[in-house]
mmCIF file of C-alpha atoms in Angstrom:
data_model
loop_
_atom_site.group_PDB
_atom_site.id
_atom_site.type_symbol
_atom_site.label_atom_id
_atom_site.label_comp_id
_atom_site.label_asym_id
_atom_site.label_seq_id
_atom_site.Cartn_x
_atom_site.Cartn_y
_atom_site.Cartn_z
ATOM 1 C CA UNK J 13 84.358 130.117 91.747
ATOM 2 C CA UNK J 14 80.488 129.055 92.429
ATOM 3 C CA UNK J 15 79.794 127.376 95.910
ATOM 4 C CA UNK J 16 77.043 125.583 96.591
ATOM 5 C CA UNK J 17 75.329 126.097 99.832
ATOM 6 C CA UNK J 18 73.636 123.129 101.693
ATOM 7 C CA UNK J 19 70.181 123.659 103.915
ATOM 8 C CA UNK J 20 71.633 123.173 107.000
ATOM 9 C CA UNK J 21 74.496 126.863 106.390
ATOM 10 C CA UNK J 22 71.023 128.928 105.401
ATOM 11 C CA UNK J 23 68.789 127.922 108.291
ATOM 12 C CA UNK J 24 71.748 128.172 110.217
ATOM 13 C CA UNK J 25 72.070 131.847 109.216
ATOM 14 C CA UNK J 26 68.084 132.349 109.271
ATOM 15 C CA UNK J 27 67.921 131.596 113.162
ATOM 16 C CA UNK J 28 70.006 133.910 115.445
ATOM 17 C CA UNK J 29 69.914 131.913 118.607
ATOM 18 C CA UNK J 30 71.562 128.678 116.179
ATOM 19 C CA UNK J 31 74.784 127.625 117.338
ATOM 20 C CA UNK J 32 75.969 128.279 114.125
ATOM 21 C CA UNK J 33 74.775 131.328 113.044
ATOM 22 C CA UNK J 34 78.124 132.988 113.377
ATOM 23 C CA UNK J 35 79.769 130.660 111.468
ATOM 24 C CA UNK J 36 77.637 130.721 108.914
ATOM 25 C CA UNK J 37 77.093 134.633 108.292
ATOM 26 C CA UNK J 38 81.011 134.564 108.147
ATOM 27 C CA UNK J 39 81.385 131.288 105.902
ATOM 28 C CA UNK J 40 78.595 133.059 103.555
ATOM 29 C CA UNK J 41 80.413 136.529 103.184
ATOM 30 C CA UNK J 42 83.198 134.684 102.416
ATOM 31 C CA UNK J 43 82.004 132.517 99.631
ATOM 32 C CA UNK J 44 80.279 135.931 98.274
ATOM 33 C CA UNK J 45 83.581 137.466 98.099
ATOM 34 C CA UNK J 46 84.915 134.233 95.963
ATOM 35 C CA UNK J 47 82.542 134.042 93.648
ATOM 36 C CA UNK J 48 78.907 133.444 93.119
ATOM 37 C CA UNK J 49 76.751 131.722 95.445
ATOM 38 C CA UNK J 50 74.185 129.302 94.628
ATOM 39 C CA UNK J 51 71.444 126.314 95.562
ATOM 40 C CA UNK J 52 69.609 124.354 93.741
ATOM 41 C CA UNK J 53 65.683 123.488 93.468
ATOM 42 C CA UNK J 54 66.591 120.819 96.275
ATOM 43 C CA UNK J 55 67.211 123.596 98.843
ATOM 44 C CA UNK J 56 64.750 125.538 97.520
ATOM 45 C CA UNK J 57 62.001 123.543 98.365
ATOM 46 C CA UNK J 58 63.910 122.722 102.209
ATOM 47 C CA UNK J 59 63.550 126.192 102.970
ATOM 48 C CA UNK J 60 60.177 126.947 101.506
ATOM 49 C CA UNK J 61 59.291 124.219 103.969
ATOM 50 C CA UNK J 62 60.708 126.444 106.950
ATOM 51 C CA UNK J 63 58.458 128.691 108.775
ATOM 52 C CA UNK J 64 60.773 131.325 108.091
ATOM 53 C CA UNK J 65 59.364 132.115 104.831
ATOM 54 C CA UNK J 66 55.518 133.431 105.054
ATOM 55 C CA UNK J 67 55.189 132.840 101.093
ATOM 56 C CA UNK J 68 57.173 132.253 98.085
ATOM 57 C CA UNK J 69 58.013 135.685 97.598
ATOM 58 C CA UNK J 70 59.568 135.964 101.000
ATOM 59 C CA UNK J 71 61.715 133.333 99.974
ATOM 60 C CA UNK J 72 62.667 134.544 96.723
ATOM 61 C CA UNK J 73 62.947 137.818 98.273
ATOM 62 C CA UNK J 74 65.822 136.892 101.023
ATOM 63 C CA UNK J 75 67.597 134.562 98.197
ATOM 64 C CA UNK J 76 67.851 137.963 95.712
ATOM 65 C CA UNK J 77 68.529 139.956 99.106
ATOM 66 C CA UNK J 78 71.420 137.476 99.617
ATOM 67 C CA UNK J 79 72.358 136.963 96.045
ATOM 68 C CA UNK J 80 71.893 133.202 95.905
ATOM 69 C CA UNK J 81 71.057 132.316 92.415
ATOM 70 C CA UNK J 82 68.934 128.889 91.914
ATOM 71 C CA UNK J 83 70.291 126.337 89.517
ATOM 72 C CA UNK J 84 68.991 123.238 87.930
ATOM 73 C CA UNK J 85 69.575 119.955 88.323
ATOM 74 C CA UNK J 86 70.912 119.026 85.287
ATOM 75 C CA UNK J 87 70.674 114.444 83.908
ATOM 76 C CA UNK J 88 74.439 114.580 84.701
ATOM 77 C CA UNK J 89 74.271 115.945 88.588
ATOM 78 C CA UNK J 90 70.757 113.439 88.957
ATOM 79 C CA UNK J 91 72.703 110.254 87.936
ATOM 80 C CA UNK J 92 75.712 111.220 89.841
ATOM 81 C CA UNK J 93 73.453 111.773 92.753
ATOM 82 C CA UNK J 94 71.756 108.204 92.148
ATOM 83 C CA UNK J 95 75.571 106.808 91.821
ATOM 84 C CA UNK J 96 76.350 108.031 95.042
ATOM 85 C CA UNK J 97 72.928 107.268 97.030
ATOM 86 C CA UNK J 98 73.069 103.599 95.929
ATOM 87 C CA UNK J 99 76.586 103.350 97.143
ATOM 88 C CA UNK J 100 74.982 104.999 100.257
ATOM 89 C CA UNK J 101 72.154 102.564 100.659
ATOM 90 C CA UNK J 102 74.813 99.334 99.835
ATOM 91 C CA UNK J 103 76.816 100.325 102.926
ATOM 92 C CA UNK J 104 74.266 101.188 105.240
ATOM 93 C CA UNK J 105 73.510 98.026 106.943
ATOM 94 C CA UNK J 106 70.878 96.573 109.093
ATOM 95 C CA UNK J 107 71.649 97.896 112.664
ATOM 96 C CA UNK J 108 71.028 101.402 114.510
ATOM 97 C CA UNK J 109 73.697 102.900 116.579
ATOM 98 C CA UNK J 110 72.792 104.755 119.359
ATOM 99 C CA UNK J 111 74.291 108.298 119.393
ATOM 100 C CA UNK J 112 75.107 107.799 123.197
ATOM 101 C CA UNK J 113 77.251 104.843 123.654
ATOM 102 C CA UNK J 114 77.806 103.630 120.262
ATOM 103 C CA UNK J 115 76.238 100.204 120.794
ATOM 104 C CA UNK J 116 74.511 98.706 117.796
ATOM 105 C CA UNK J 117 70.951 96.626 117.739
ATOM 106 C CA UNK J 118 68.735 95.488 114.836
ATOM 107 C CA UNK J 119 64.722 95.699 115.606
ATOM 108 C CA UNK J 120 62.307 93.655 113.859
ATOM 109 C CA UNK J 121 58.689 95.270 112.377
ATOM 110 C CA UNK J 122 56.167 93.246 114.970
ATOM 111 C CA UNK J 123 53.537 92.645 111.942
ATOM 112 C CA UNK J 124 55.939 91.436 109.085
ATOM 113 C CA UNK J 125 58.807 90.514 110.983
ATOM 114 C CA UNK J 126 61.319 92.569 108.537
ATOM 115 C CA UNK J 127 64.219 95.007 110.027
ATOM 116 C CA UNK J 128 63.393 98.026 110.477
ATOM 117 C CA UNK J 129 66.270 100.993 110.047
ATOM 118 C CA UNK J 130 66.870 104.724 109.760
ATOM 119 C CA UNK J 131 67.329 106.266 107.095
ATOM 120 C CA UNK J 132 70.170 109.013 108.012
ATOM 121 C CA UNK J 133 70.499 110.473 104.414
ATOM 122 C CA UNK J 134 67.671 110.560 101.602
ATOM 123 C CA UNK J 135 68.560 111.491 98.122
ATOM 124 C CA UNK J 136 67.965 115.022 98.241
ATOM 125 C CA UNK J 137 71.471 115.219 100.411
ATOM 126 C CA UNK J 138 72.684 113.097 96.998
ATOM 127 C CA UNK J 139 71.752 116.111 94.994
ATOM 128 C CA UNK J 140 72.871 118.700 96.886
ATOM 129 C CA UNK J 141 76.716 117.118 96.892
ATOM 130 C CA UNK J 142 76.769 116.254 93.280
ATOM 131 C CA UNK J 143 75.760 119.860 92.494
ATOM 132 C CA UNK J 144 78.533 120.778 94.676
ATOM 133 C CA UNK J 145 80.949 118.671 92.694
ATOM 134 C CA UNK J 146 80.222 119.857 89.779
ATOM 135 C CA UNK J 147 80.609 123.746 91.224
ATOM 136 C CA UNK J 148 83.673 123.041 93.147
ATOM 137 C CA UNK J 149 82.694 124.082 96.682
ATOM 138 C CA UNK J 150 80.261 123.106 99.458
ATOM 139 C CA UNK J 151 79.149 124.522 102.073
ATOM 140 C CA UNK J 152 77.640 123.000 105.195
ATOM 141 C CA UNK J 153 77.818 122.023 107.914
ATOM 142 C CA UNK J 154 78.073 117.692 107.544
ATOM 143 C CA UNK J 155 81.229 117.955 105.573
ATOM 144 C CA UNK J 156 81.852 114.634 106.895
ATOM 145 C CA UNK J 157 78.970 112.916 105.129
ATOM 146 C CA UNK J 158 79.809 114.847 101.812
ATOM 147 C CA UNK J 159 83.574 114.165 101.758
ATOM 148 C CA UNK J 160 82.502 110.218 101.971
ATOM 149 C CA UNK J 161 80.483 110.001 98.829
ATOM 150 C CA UNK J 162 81.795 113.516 96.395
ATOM 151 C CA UNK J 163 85.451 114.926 95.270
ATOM 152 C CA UNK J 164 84.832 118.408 96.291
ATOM 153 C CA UNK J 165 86.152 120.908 98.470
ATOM 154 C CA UNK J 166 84.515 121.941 101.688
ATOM 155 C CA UNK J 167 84.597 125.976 102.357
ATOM 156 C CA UNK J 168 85.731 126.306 105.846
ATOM 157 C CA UNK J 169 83.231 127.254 108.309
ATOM 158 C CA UNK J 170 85.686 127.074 111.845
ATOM 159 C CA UNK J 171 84.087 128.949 114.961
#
């Protein structure tokens, strides 16, 4: 069994004081012990963005440490991804929410009078789950968001 493992389980695990830094230490020693481990260039470049890593060779040092191999994207997990983002972007809607109350509002630019909106998910979340489906097994820690747009299972990661 492969899982893939999103950004959010490996800086999780990279910062001691995260809240889910236990959970993820755990939820990676388990996948190990299924199978092989892996992320694609996606997460690669996520955490080469994080300070964590003083160079390349850190990073590729701490993902052969950890024995998380680095697979392609491959046409087929791209146009799955694109399948899934433009369902994404069709649902999404006009308003924000606010994470507080829940209430909803639209806001228009002042110069060209168009809505502006958030984008909560770009398409690098789109490759990241279709990689996943084609390995089998996430993990991360917005199963939520993946379980909406991919058929693929979720590796537990309770406290």
């Amino acid at each position: 069994m492969t899982t893939v493992v999103d950004t959010s389980a490996l800086l999780a695990l990279l910062y001691p004081d995260d809240a889910h830094n236990r959970r993820a230490k755990r939820a990676l020693v388990a996948a190990d012990e299924a199978g092989k481990i892996s992320v694609n260039p996606v997460v690669y470049a996520e955490l080469a963005a994080d300070d964590t890593f003083a160079d390349r060779d850190a990073l590729d040092y701490f993902l052969d440490d950890t024995g998380i191999a680095v697979e392609p994207i491959t046409r087929d997990i791209a146009a799955r991804a694109g399948e899934c983002f433009q369902t994404y972007l069709s649902r999404r809607g006009e308003t924000l929410q606010c994470s507080n109350c829940g209430r909803e509002t639209t806001f228009e630019c002042p110069d060209c009078a168009s809505s502006i909106t958030a984008r909560q998910h770009v398409a690098a979340d789109f490759l990241i789950g279709a990689h996943a489906e084609t390995a089998g097994t996430l993990l991360t820690f917005d199963g939520g968001f993946f379980r909406d747009y991919f058929d693929v299972e979720m590796q537990r990661t309770e406290e």
